[in-house]
Tab-separated table of C-alpha atoms in Angstrom:
chain	number	residue	atom	x	y	z
A	1	MET	CA	-9.876	-17.094	-21.579
A	2	SER	CA	-7.692	-17.341	-24.643
A	3	CYS	CA	-5.334	-20.226	-25.278
A	4	SER	CA	-2.248	-18.036	-24.907
A	5	MET	CA	-3.431	-16.835	-21.475
A	6	GLU	CA	-3.663	-20.470	-20.357
A	7	ILE	CA	-0.115	-21.051	-21.600
A	8	LEU	CA	1.052	-17.934	-19.734
A	9	PHE	CA	-0.587	-19.091	-16.483
A	10	ALA	CA	0.864	-22.599	-16.888
A	11	SER	CA	4.388	-21.277	-17.455
A	12	ALA	CA	4.072	-18.820	-14.534
A	13	THR	CA	2.880	-21.646	-12.276
A	14	GLU	CA	5.882	-23.725	-13.296
A	15	LYS	CA	8.305	-20.801	-12.953
A	16	PHE	CA	7.168	-19.922	-9.413
A	17	ARG	CA	6.751	-23.613	-8.463
A	18	SER	CA	3.256	-22.971	-7.204
A	19	MET	CA	1.071	-25.883	-6.113
A	20	VAL	CA	-2.016	-24.109	-7.461
A	21	MET	CA	-2.267	-22.821	-11.024
A	22	PHE	CA	-2.439	-19.059	-11.441
A	23	LYS	CA	-5.780	-17.754	-12.703
A	24	ARG	CA	-5.581	-13.968	-12.808
A	25	LEU	CA	-3.148	-11.430	-14.248
A	26	PHE	CA	-2.855	-7.794	-13.136
A	27	ASP	CA	-0.850	-4.817	-14.341
A	28	ILE	CA	1.096	-2.581	-11.961
A	29	ASP	CA	-1.957	-0.352	-11.365
A	30	GLY	CA	-4.130	-3.297	-10.305
A	31	ASN	CA	-6.192	-3.556	-13.493
A	32	GLU	CA	-6.980	-7.132	-14.453
A	33	ILE	CA	-5.682	-8.277	-17.837
A	34	LEU	CA	-8.294	-10.491	-19.497
A	35	LYS	CA	-6.885	-10.861	-23.022
A	36	SER	CA	-3.394	-11.663	-24.199
A	37	GLU	CA	-3.601	-8.738	-26.633
A	38	ASP	CA	-3.490	-6.352	-23.646
A	39	ILE	CA	-0.047	-7.592	-22.569
A	40	LEU	CA	2.741	-5.199	-23.540
A	41	ARG	CA	6.414	-6.098	-23.739
A	42	GLY	CA	8.611	-4.724	-20.973
A	43	MET	CA	5.798	-4.009	-18.491
A	44	GLU	CA	5.444	-5.487	-14.991
A	45	TYR	CA	2.583	-7.866	-14.316
A	46	TYR	CA	1.397	-9.745	-11.249
A	47	VAL	CA	-0.214	-13.188	-11.196
A	48	SER	CA	-2.718	-14.472	-8.678
A	49	VAL	CA	-4.366	-17.794	-7.885
A	50	GLY	CA	-7.703	-16.004	-7.575
A	51	GLU	CA	-7.265	-13.258	-5.012
A	52	THR	CA	-7.867	-9.628	-5.843
A	53	PHE	CA	-4.890	-7.357	-6.461
A	54	ILE	CA	-2.835	-6.296	-3.447
A	55	SER	CA	-0.122	-3.760	-4.145
A	56	PRO	CA	3.307	-5.110	-3.161
A	57	LEU	CA	4.452	-1.529	-2.636
A	58	ARG	CA	2.025	-1.149	0.278
A	59	ALA	CA	3.869	-3.862	2.195
A	60	ILE	CA	7.190	-2.119	1.564
A	61	ASP	CA	5.770	1.207	2.786
A	62	PHE	CA	4.454	-0.479	5.943
A	63	HIS	CA	7.823	-2.137	6.582
A	64	LEU	CA	9.722	1.129	6.180
A	65	GLU	CA	7.261	3.017	8.385
A	66	TYR	CA	7.514	0.341	11.065
A	67	ARG	CA	11.292	0.241	10.831
A	68	LEU	CA	11.706	4.003	11.146
A	69	HIS	CA	9.392	4.448	14.132
A	70	SER	CA	10.195	1.379	16.245
A	71	LYS	CA	12.878	0.365	18.721
A	72	TRP	CA	14.120	-3.110	19.573
A	73	THR	CA	14.439	-3.704	23.308
A	74	ILE	CA	14.777	-6.782	25.488
A	75	TYR	CA	11.028	-6.538	26.043
A	76	GLY	CA	10.254	-6.634	22.330
A	77	ILE	CA	9.473	-3.992	19.767
A	78	ILE	CA	8.351	-0.627	21.050
A	79	ARG	CA	6.425	1.369	18.514
A	80	SER	CA	6.964	5.092	18.949
A	81	TYR	CA	4.160	7.137	17.562
A	82	VAL	CA	4.940	10.557	16.258
A	83	LYS	CA	2.044	12.801	17.097
A	84	ARG	CA	1.709	15.896	15.051
A	85	ARG	CA	0.572	18.890	16.978
A	86	LEU	CA	-2.399	20.588	15.535
A	87	PRO	CA	-2.001	24.305	15.087
A	88	GLN	CA	-3.616	25.944	18.041
A	89	LYS	CA	-6.159	28.608	17.484
A	90	GLU	CA	-5.101	32.018	18.522
A	91	LYS	CA	-7.041	33.090	21.529
A	92	PHE	CA	-8.656	36.424	21.127
A	93	HIS	CA	-8.376	38.378	24.326
A	94	THR	CA	-10.089	41.653	24.784
A	95	ASN	CA	-9.211	43.698	27.740
A	96	TYR	CA	-11.937	46.127	28.446
A	97	THR	CA	-10.927	48.949	30.636
A	98	ARG	CA	-13.606	50.870	32.329
A	99	ASP	CA	-13.478	54.483	31.801
A	100	GLU	CA	-13.911	56.126	35.141
A	101	ARG	CA	-15.947	58.929	33.612
A	102	SER	CA	-18.883	56.724	32.752
């Protein structure tokens, strides 16, 4: 790890008031940044104390999905599932009529 990466992790640890020093840096796509030369100005980055990348957008999507399809009642949260109906196959009916001549 380069010296400037250590300085970046130390300043991020101080900024976020973390008890544990950050050790890993990820870009918005989840790719780990290993060298300070790969850091571009104006881009979003995520720091970690050692865990693998977890997209923060996934938590927002889950929250919105839960919020849209749930109801608060006195019994708690009721999750309403929206079931999509599968297109039904058309039934092929053949009506054979017997010809009385045969």
